[in-house]
PDB file of C-alpha atoms in Angstrom:
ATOM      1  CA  UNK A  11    -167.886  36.399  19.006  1.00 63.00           C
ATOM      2  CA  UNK A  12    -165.945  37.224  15.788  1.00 83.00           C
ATOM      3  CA  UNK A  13    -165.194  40.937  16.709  1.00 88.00           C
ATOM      4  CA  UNK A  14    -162.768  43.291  15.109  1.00 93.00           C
ATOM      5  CA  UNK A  15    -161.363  46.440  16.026  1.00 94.00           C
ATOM      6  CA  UNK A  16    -159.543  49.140  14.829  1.00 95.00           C
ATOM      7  CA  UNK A  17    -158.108  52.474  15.920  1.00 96.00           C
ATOM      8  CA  UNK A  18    -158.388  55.226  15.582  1.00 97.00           C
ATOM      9  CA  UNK A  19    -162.014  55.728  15.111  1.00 94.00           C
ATOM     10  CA  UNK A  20    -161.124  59.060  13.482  1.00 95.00           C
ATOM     11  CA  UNK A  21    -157.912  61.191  12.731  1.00 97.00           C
ATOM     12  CA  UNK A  22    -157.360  64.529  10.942  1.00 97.00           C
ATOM     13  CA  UNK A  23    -154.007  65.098   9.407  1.00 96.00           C
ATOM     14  CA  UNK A  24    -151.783  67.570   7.686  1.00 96.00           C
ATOM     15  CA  UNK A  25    -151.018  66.980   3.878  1.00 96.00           C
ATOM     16  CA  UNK A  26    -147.918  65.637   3.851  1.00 96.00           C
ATOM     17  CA  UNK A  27    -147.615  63.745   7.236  1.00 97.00           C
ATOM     18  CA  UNK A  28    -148.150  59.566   7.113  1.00 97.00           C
ATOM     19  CA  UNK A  29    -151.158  57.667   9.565  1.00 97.00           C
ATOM     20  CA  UNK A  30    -151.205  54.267  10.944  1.00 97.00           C
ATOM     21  CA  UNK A  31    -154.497  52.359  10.950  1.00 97.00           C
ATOM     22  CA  UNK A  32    -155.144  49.634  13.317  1.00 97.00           C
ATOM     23  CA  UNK A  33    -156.927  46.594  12.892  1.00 96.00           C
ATOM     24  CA  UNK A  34    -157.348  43.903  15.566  1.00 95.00           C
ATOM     25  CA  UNK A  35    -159.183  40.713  15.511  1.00 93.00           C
ATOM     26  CA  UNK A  36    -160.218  40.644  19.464  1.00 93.00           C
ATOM     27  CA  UNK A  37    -161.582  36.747  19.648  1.00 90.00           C
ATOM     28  CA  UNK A  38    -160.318  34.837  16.787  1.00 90.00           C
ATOM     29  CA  UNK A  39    -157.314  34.560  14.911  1.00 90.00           C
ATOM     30  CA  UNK A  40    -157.774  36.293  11.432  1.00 89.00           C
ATOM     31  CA  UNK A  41    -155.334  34.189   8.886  1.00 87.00           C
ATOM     32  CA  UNK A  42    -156.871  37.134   6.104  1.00 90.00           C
ATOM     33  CA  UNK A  43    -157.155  40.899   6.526  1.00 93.00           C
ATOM     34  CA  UNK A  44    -159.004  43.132   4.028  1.00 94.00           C
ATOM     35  CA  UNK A  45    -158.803  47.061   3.740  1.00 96.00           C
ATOM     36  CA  UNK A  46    -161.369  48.855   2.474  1.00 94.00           C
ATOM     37  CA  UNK A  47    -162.011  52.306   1.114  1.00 94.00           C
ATOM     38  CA  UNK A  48    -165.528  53.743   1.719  1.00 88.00           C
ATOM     39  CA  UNK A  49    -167.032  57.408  -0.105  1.00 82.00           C
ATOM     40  CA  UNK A  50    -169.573  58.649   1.023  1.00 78.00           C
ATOM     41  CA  UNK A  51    -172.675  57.246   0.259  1.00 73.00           C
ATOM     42  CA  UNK A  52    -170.910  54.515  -2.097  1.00 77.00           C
ATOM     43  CA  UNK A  53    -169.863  51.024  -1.723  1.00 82.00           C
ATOM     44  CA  UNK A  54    -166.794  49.265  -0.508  1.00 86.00           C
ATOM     45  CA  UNK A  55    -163.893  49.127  -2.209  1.00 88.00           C
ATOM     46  CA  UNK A  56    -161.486  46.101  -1.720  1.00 91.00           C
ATOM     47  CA  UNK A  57    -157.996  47.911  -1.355  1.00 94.00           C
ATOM     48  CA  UNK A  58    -155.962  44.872  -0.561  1.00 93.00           C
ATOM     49  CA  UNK A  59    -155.417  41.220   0.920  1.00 92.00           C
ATOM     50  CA  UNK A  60    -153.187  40.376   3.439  1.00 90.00           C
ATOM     51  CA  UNK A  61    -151.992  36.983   4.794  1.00 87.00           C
ATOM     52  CA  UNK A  62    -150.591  36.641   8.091  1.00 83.00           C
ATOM     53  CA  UNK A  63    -146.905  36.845   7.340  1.00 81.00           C
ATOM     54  CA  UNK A  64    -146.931  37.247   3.904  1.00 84.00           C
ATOM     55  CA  UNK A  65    -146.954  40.437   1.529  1.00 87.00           C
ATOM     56  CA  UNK A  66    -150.356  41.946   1.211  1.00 91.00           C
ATOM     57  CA  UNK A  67    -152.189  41.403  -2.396  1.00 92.00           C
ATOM     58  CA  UNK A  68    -153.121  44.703  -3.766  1.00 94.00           C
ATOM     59  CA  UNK A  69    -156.319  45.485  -6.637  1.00 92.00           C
ATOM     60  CA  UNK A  70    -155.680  47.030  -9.736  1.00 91.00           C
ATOM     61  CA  UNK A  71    -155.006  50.682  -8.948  1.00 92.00           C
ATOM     62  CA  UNK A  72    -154.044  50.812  -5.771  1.00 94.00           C
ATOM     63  CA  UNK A  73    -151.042  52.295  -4.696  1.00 94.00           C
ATOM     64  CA  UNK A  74    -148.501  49.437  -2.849  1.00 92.00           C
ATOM     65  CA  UNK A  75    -146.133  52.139  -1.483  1.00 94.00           C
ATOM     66  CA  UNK A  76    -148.982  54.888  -0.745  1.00 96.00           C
ATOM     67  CA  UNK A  77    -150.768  52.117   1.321  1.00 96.00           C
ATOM     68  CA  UNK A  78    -148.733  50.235   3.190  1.00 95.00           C
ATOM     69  CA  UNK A  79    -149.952  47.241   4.719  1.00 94.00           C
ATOM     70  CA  UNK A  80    -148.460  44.980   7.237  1.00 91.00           C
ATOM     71  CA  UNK A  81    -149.886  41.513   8.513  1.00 89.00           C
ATOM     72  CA  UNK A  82    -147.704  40.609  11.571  1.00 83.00           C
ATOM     73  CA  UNK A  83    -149.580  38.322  13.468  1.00 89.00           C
ATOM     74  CA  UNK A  84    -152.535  36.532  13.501  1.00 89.00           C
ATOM     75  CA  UNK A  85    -155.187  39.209  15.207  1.00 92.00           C
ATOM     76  CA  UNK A  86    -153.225  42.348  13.770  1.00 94.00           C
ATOM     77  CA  UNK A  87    -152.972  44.499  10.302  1.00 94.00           C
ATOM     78  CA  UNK A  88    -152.350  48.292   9.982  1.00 95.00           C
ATOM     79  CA  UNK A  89    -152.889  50.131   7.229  1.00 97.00           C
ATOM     80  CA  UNK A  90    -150.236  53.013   6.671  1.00 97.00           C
ATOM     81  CA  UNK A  91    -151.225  56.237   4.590  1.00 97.00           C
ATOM     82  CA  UNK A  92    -148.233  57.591   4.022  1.00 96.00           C
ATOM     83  CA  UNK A  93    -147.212  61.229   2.920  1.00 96.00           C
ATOM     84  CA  UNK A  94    -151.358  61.672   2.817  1.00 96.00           C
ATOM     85  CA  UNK A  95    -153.466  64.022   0.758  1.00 96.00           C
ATOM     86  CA  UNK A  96    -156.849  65.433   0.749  1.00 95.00           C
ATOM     87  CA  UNK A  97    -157.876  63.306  -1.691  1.00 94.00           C
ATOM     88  CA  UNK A  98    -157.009  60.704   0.950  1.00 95.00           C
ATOM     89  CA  UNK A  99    -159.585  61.359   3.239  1.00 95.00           C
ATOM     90  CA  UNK A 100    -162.138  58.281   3.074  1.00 94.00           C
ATOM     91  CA  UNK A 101    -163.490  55.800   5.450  1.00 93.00           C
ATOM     92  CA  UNK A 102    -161.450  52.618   5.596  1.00 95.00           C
ATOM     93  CA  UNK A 103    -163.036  49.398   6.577  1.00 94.00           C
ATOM     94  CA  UNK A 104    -160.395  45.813   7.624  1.00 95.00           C
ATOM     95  CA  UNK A 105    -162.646  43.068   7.847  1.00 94.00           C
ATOM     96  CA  UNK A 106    -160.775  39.840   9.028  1.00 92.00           C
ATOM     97  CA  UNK A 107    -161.479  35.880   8.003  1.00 88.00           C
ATOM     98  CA  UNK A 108    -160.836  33.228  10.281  1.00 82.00           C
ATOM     99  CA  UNK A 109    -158.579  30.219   8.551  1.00 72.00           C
ATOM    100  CA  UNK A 110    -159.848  26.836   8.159  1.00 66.00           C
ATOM    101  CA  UNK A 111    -161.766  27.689   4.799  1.00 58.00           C
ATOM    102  CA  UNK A 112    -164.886  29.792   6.049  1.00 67.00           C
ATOM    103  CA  UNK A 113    -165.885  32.424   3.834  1.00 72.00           C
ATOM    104  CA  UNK A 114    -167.666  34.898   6.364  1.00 81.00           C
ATOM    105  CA  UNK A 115    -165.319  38.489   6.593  1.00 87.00           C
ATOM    106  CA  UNK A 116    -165.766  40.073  10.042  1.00 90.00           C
ATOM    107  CA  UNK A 117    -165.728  43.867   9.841  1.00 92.00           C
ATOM    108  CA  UNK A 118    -164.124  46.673  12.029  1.00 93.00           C
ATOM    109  CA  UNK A 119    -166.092  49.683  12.802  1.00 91.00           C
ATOM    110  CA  UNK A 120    -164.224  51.700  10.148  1.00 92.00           C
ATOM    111  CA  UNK A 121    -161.520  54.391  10.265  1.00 95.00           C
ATOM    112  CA  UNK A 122    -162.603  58.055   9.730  1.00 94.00           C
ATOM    113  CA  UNK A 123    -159.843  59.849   7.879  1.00 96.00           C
ATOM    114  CA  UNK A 124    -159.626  63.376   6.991  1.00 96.00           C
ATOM    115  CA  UNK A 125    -156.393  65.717   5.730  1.00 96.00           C
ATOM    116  CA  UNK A 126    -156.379  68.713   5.523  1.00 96.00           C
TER     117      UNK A 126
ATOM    118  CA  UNK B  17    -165.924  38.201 -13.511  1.00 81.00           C
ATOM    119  CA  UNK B  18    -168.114  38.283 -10.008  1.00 85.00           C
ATOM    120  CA  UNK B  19    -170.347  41.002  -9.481  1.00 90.00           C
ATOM    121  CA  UNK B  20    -173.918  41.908  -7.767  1.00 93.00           C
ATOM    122  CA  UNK B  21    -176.596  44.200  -8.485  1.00 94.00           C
ATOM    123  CA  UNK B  22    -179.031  45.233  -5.996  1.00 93.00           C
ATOM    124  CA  UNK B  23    -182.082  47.445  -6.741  1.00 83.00           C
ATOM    125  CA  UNK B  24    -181.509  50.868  -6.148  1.00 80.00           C
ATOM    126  CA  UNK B  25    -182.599  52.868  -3.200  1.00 82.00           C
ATOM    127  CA  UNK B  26    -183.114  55.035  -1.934  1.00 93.00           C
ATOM    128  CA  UNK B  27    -186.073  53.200  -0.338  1.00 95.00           C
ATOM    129  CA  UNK B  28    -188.403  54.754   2.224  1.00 97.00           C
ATOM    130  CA  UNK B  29    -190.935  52.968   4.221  1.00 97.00           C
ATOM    131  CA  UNK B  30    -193.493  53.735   7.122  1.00 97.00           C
ATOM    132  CA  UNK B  31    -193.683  51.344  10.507  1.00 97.00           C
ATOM    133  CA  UNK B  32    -194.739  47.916  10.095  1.00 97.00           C
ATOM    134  CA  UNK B  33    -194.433  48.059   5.916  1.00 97.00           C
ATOM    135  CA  UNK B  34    -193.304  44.833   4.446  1.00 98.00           C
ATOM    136  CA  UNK B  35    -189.670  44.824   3.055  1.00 97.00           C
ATOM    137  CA  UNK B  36    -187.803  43.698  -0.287  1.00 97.00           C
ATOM    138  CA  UNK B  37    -184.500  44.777  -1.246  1.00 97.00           C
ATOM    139  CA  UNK B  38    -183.746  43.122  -4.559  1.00 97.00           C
ATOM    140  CA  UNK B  39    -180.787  41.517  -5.353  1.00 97.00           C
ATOM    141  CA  UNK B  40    -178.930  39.347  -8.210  1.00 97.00           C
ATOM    142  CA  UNK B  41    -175.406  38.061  -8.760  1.00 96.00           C
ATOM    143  CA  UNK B  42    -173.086  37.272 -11.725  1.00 94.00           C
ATOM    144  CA  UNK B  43    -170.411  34.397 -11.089  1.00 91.00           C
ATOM    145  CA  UNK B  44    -168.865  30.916 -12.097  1.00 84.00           C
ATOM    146  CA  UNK B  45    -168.781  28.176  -9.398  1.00 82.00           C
ATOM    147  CA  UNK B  46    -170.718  28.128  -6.783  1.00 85.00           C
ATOM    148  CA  UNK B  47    -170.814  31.300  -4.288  1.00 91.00           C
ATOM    149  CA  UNK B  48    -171.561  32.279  -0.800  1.00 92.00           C
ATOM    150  CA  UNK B  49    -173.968  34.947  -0.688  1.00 94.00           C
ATOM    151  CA  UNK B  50    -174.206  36.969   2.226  1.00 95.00           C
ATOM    152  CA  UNK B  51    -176.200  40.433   3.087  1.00 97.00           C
ATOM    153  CA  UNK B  52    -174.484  43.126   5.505  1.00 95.00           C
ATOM    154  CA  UNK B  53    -175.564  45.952   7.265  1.00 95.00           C
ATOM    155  CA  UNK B  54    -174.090  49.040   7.742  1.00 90.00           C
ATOM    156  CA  UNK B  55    -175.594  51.976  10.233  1.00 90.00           C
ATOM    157  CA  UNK B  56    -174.564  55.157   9.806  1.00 83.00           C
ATOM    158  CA  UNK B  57    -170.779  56.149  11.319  1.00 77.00           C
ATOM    159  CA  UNK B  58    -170.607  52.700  11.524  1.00 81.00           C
ATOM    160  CA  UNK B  59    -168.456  49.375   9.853  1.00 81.00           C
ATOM    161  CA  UNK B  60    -170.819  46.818   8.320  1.00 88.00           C
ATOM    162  CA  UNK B  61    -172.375  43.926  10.262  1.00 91.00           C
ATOM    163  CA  UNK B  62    -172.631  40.405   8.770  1.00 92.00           C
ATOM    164  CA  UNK B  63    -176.665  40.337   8.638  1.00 96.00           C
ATOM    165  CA  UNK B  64    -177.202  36.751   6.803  1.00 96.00           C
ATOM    166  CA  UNK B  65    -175.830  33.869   4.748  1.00 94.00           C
ATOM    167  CA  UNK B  66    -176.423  31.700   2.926  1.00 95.00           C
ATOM    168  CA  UNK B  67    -173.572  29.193   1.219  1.00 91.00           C
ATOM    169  CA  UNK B  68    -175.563  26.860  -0.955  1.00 91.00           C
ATOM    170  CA  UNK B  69    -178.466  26.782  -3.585  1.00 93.00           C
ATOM    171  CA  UNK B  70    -182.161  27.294  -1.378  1.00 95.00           C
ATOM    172  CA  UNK B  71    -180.118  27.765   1.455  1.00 96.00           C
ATOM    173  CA  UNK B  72    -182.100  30.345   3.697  1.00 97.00           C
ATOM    174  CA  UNK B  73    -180.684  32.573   5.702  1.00 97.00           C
ATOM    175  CA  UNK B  74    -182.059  34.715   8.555  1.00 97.00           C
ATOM    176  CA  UNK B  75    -182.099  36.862  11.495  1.00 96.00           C
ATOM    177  CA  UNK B  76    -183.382  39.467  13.817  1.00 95.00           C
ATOM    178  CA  UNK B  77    -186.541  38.822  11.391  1.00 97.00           C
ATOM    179  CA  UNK B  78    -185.162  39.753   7.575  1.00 98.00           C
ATOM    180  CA  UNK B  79    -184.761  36.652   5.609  1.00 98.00           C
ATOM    181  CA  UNK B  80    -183.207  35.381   1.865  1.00 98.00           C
ATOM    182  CA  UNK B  81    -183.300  32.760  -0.168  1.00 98.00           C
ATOM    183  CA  UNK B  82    -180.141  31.558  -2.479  1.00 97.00           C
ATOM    184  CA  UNK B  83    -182.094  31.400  -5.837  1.00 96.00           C
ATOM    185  CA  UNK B  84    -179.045  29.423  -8.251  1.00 93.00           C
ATOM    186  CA  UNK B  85    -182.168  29.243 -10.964  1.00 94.00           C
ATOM    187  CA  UNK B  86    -182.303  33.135 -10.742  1.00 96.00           C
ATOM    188  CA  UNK B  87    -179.174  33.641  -9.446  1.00 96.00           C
ATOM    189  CA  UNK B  88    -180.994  36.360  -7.411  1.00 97.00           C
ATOM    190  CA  UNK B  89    -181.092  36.678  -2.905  1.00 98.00           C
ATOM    191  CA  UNK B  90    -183.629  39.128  -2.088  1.00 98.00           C
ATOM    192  CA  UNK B  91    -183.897  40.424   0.766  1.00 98.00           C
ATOM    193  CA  UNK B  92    -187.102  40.309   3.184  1.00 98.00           C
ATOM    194  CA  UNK B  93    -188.703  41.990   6.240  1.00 98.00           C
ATOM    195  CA  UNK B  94    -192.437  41.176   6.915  1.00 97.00           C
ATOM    196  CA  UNK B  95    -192.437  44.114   9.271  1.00 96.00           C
ATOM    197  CA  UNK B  96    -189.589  47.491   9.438  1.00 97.00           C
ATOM    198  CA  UNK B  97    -188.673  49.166  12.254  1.00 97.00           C
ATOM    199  CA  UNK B  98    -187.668  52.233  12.894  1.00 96.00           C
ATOM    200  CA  UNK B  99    -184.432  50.755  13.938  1.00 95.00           C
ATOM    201  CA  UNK B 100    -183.590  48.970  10.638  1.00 97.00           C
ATOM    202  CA  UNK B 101    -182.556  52.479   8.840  1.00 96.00           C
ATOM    203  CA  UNK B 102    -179.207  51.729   7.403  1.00 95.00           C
ATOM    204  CA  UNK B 103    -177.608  50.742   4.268  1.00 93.00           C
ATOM    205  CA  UNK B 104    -177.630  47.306   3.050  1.00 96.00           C
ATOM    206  CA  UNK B 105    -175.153  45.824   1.171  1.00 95.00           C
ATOM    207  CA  UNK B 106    -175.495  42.409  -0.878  1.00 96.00           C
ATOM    208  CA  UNK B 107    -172.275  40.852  -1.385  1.00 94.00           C
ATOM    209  CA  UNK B 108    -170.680  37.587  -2.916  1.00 92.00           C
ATOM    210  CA  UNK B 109    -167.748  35.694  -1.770  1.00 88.00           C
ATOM    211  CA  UNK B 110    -166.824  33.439  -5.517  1.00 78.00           C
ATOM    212  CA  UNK B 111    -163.230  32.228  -4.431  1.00 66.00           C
ATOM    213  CA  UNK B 112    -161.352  30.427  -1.931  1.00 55.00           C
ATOM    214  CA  UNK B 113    -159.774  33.052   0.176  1.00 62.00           C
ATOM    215  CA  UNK B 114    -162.872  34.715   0.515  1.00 71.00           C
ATOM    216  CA  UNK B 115    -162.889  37.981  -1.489  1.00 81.00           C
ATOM    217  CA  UNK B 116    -165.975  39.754  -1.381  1.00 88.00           C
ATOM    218  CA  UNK B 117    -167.727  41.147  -4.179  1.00 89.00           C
ATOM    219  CA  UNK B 118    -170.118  44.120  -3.353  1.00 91.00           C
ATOM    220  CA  UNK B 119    -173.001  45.490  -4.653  1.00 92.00           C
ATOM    221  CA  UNK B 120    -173.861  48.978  -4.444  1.00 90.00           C
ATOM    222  CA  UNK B 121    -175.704  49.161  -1.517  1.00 92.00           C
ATOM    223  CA  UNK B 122    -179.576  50.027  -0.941  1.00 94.00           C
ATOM    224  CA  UNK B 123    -180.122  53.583   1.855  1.00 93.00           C
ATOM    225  CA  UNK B 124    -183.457  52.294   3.712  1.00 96.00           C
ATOM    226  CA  UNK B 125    -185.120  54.824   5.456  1.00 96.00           C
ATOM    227  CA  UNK B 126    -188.014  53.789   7.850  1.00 97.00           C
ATOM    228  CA  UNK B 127    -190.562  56.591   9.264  1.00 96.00           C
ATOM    229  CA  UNK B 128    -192.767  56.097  12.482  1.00 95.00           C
TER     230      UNK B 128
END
Protein backbone atom coordinates (compact mmCIF):
# COMPACT_ATOMS: atom_id res chain seq x y z
CA UNK A 1 0.00 0.00 0.00
CA UNK A 2 0.72 3.78 0.17
CA UNK A 3 2.10 4.09 -3.46
CA UNK A 4 2.72 7.19 -5.46
CA UNK A 5 3.34 7.85 -8.91
CA UNK A 6 4.37 10.30 -11.14
CA UNK A 7 5.01 10.89 -14.83
CA UNK A 8 7.03 11.33 -16.69
CA UNK A 9 9.89 9.37 -15.41
CA UNK A 10 12.11 11.62 -17.55
CA UNK A 11 11.70 14.57 -20.11
CA UNK A 12 14.21 16.72 -22.04
CA UNK A 13 13.10 20.13 -23.05
CA UNK A 14 13.97 23.21 -25.01
CA UNK A 15 14.84 26.46 -22.98
CA UNK A 16 12.03 28.33 -23.15
CA UNK A 17 9.14 25.75 -23.47
CA UNK A 18 6.96 24.92 -19.95
CA UNK A 19 6.62 20.87 -18.49
CA UNK A 20 3.93 19.35 -16.51
CA UNK A 21 4.87 16.93 -13.73
CA UNK A 22 2.53 14.38 -12.52
CA UNK A 23 2.00 13.11 -9.25
CA UNK A 24 -0.60 10.48 -8.31
CA UNK A 25 -1.36 8.88 -5.08
CA UNK A 26 -2.53 5.26 -6.55
CA UNK A 27 -4.14 3.70 -3.08
CA UNK A 28 -4.83 6.39 -0.69
CA UNK A 29 -6.08 9.72 -0.75
CA UNK A 30 -3.14 12.24 -0.20
CA UNK A 31 -4.85 15.44 1.71
CA UNK A 32 -0.78 16.90 1.40
CA UNK A 33 1.53 16.92 -1.61
CA UNK A 34 5.23 17.87 -1.39
CA UNK A 35 7.65 18.75 -4.37
CA UNK A 36 10.98 18.25 -4.13
CA UNK A 37 14.14 19.32 -5.89
CA UNK A 38 17.01 16.76 -5.91
CA UNK A 39 21.07 17.63 -7.26
CA UNK A 40 22.96 15.30 -7.77
CA UNK A 41 24.44 13.64 -5.08
CA UNK A 42 22.69 16.18 -2.50
CA UNK A 43 19.69 16.11 -0.39
CA UNK A 44 16.08 16.97 -0.84
CA UNK A 45 14.90 20.12 -1.04
CA UNK A 46 11.27 20.92 0.11
CA UNK A 47 9.97 23.18 -2.85
CA UNK A 48 6.43 23.51 -1.69
CA UNK A 49 3.16 22.27 0.20
CA UNK A 50 0.06 21.74 -1.26
CA UNK A 51 -3.42 21.05 0.23
CA UNK A 52 -6.03 19.47 -1.68
CA UNK A 53 -7.93 22.47 -2.93
CA UNK A 54 -6.11 25.06 -1.54
CA UNK A 55 -3.05 27.25 -2.84
CA UNK A 56 0.21 25.46 -2.51
CA UNK A 57 2.70 26.87 0.41
CA UNK A 58 5.95 27.73 -1.11
CA UNK A 59 9.80 27.88 0.96
CA UNK A 60 11.74 30.81 1.03
CA UNK A 61 13.20 31.16 -2.46
CA UNK A 62 11.22 29.45 -4.50
CA UNK A 63 9.71 30.82 -7.37
CA UNK A 64 5.48 30.72 -7.06
CA UNK A 65 4.99 31.62 -10.77
CA UNK A 66 8.19 29.58 -12.13
CA UNK A 67 6.69 26.50 -10.29
CA UNK A 68 3.37 26.18 -10.55
CA UNK A 69 1.62 23.84 -8.50
CA UNK A 70 -1.88 22.64 -8.57
CA UNK A 71 -3.67 20.28 -5.94
CA UNK A 72 -7.02 19.32 -7.61
CA UNK A 73 -8.09 16.37 -6.02
CA UNK A 74 -7.30 14.16 -3.48
CA UNK A 75 -4.72 11.52 -5.34
CA UNK A 76 -3.40 14.30 -7.85
CA UNK A 77 -0.66 17.34 -7.92
CA UNK A 78 1.42 18.50 -10.95
CA UNK A 79 4.15 20.45 -10.81
CA UNK A 80 4.47 22.99 -13.82
CA UNK A 81 8.04 24.33 -14.91
CA UNK A 82 7.20 26.90 -16.87
CA UNK A 83 9.29 28.88 -19.56
CA UNK A 84 12.28 26.30 -18.21
CA UNK A 85 16.02 26.77 -18.19
CA UNK A 86 19.07 24.76 -17.94
CA UNK A 87 19.53 25.61 -14.68
CA UNK A 88 16.17 23.86 -14.30
CA UNK A 89 17.19 20.56 -14.91
CA UNK A 90 17.01 18.59 -11.43
CA UNK A 91 15.27 15.60 -10.14
CA UNK A 92 11.94 16.39 -8.55
CA UNK A 93 10.53 14.19 -5.90
CA UNK A 94 6.14 14.65 -4.68
CA UNK A 95 5.80 12.64 -1.77
CA UNK A 96 2.07 12.54 -0.59
CA UNK A 97 0.55 12.30 3.27
CA UNK A 98 -2.53 10.67 3.95
CA UNK A 99 -5.05 13.02 6.24
CA UNK A 100 -6.14 12.02 9.56
CA UNK A 101 -2.85 13.38 11.31
CA UNK A 102 -0.12 10.70 10.30
CA UNK A 103 3.15 12.05 9.74
CA UNK A 104 4.68 9.34 7.29
CA UNK A 105 5.27 11.19 3.46
CA UNK A 106 4.97 8.55 0.71
CA UNK A 107 7.37 9.24 -2.15
CA UNK A 108 7.07 9.05 -6.04
CA UNK A 109 9.84 7.60 -7.97
CA UNK A 110 11.09 11.07 -8.97
CA UNK A 111 10.95 13.12 -12.19
CA UNK A 112 14.15 13.31 -14.34
CA UNK A 113 14.32 16.73 -15.92
CA UNK A 114 16.75 18.02 -18.30
CA UNK A 115 16.69 21.39 -20.78
CA UNK A 116 18.62 21.96 -23.01
CA UNK B 1 14.62 25.70 13.79
CA UNK B 2 14.48 21.68 12.87
CA UNK B 3 17.36 20.19 11.39
CA UNK B 4 19.44 16.70 11.26
CA UNK B 5 22.90 15.80 10.89
CA UNK B 6 23.97 12.49 9.83
CA UNK B 7 27.64 11.35 9.69
CA UNK B 8 29.11 11.75 6.52
CA UNK B 9 29.70 9.12 3.95
CA UNK B 10 30.79 8.13 1.85
CA UNK B 11 30.84 4.76 3.66
CA UNK B 12 32.13 1.54 2.12
CA UNK B 13 31.76 -1.84 3.53
CA UNK B 14 32.56 -5.57 2.52
CA UNK B 15 29.67 -8.54 2.79
CA UNK B 16 28.43 -9.39 6.07
CA UNK B 17 30.22 -6.06 7.89
CA UNK B 18 28.17 -4.67 10.67
CA UNK B 19 26.46 -1.26 9.92
CA UNK B 20 26.08 2.30 11.69
CA UNK B 21 25.05 5.32 10.02
CA UNK B 22 25.05 8.05 12.63
CA UNK B 23 22.52 10.36 13.10
CA UNK B 24 21.29 13.40 15.45
CA UNK B 25 18.48 15.94 15.32
CA UNK B 26 17.84 19.56 16.47
CA UNK B 27 14.06 20.45 17.33
CA UNK B 28 11.38 21.73 19.91
CA UNK B 29 8.41 19.41 20.68
CA UNK B 30 8.44 16.19 20.20
CA UNK B 31 9.32 14.70 16.55
CA UNK B 32 8.82 11.76 14.38
CA UNK B 33 11.97 10.46 13.20
CA UNK B 34 12.04 8.41 10.30
CA UNK B 35 15.07 6.94 7.98
CA UNK B 36 14.52 6.63 4.02
CA UNK B 37 16.16 5.00 1.39
CA UNK B 38 16.89 6.03 -1.82
CA UNK B 39 18.54 3.60 -4.73
CA UNK B 40 20.03 5.02 -7.40
CA UNK B 41 17.52 6.51 -10.41
CA UNK B 42 15.19 6.00 -7.90
CA UNK B 43 12.52 8.20 -5.35
CA UNK B 44 13.16 7.44 -1.68
CA UNK B 45 11.50 4.59 0.23
CA UNK B 46 10.17 5.05 3.80
CA UNK B 47 12.79 2.50 5.51
CA UNK B 48 11.76 3.02 9.41
CA UNK B 49 10.03 5.05 12.11
CA UNK B 50 9.91 5.72 14.92
CA UNK B 51 7.30 8.52 16.58
CA UNK B 52 8.13 8.51 20.24
CA UNK B 53 11.15 8.56 22.74
CA UNK B 54 12.84 4.57 22.73
CA UNK B 55 10.53 3.86 20.16
CA UNK B 56 12.38 1.25 17.84
CA UNK B 57 11.93 0.99 14.57
CA UNK B 58 12.83 -1.74 12.05
CA UNK B 59 12.85 -3.66 8.96
CA UNK B 60 14.22 -5.87 6.30
CA UNK B 61 16.96 -6.22 9.24
CA UNK B 62 18.38 -2.36 9.85
CA UNK B 63 17.10 -1.06 13.06
CA UNK B 64 17.02 2.57 15.27
CA UNK B 65 16.39 3.67 18.34
CA UNK B 66 14.67 7.29 19.16
CA UNK B 67 17.35 8.48 21.70
CA UNK B 68 15.27 12.01 23.21
CA UNK B 69 18.40 11.95 25.92
CA UNK B 70 20.78 12.23 22.85
CA UNK B 71 18.49 13.38 20.58
CA UNK B 72 20.41 11.05 18.19
CA UNK B 73 18.63 7.68 15.77
CA UNK B 74 21.40 5.74 14.47
CA UNK B 75 21.07 3.62 12.17
CA UNK B 76 21.97 -0.29 12.34
CA UNK B 77 22.64 -3.38 10.17
CA UNK B 78 24.24 -6.44 11.95
CA UNK B 79 24.98 -7.79 8.51
CA UNK B 80 25.15 -5.59 4.68
CA UNK B 81 24.31 -6.85 1.64
CA UNK B 82 25.26 -6.25 -1.45
CA UNK B 83 21.79 -5.11 -2.10
CA UNK B 84 21.65 -2.35 0.57
CA UNK B 85 23.96 0.14 -1.68
CA UNK B 86 22.00 3.30 -1.72
CA UNK B 87 21.79 6.54 -0.04
CA UNK B 88 20.24 6.97 3.23
CA UNK B 89 18.58 9.78 4.32
CA UNK B 90 17.63 10.62 8.11
CA UNK B 91 14.83 12.89 8.29
CA UNK B 92 12.49 14.63 10.95
CA UNK B 93 8.91 15.44 10.69
CA UNK B 94 8.63 18.52 13.92
CA UNK B 95 5.08 19.90 12.90
CA UNK B 96 1.63 19.03 12.33
CA UNK B 97 1.27 18.85 8.63
CA UNK B 98 4.13 16.80 8.40
CA UNK B 99 7.07 18.72 6.86
CA UNK B 100 10.10 16.86 6.65
CA UNK B 101 13.35 17.99 7.64
CA UNK B 102 16.35 16.21 5.87
CA UNK B 103 19.64 15.48 6.59
CA UNK B 104 22.24 15.23 4.12
CA UNK B 105 22.21 11.88 3.27
CA UNK B 106 24.98 9.03 3.85
CA UNK B 107 26.25 7.08 -0.07
CA UNK B 108 26.76 3.34 1.34
CA UNK B 109 28.60 1.30 -0.82
CA UNK B 110 28.73 -2.52 -0.05
CA UNK B 111 31.46 -4.86 -1.91
CA UNK B 112 31.11 -8.76 -2.23
Amino acid sequence: GAVVSQHPSWVICKSGTSVKIECRSLDFQATTMFWYRQFPKQSLMLMATSNEGSKATYEQGVEKDKFLINHASLTLSTLTVTSAHPEDSSFYICSGRAGGGGDTQYFGPGTRLTVL
Amino acid sequence: GDSVTQMEGPVTLSEEAFLTINCTYTATGYPSLFWYVQYPGEGLQLLLKATKADDKGSNKGFEATYRKETTSFHLEKGSVQVSDSAVYFCALSGTSYGKLTFGQGTILTVHP
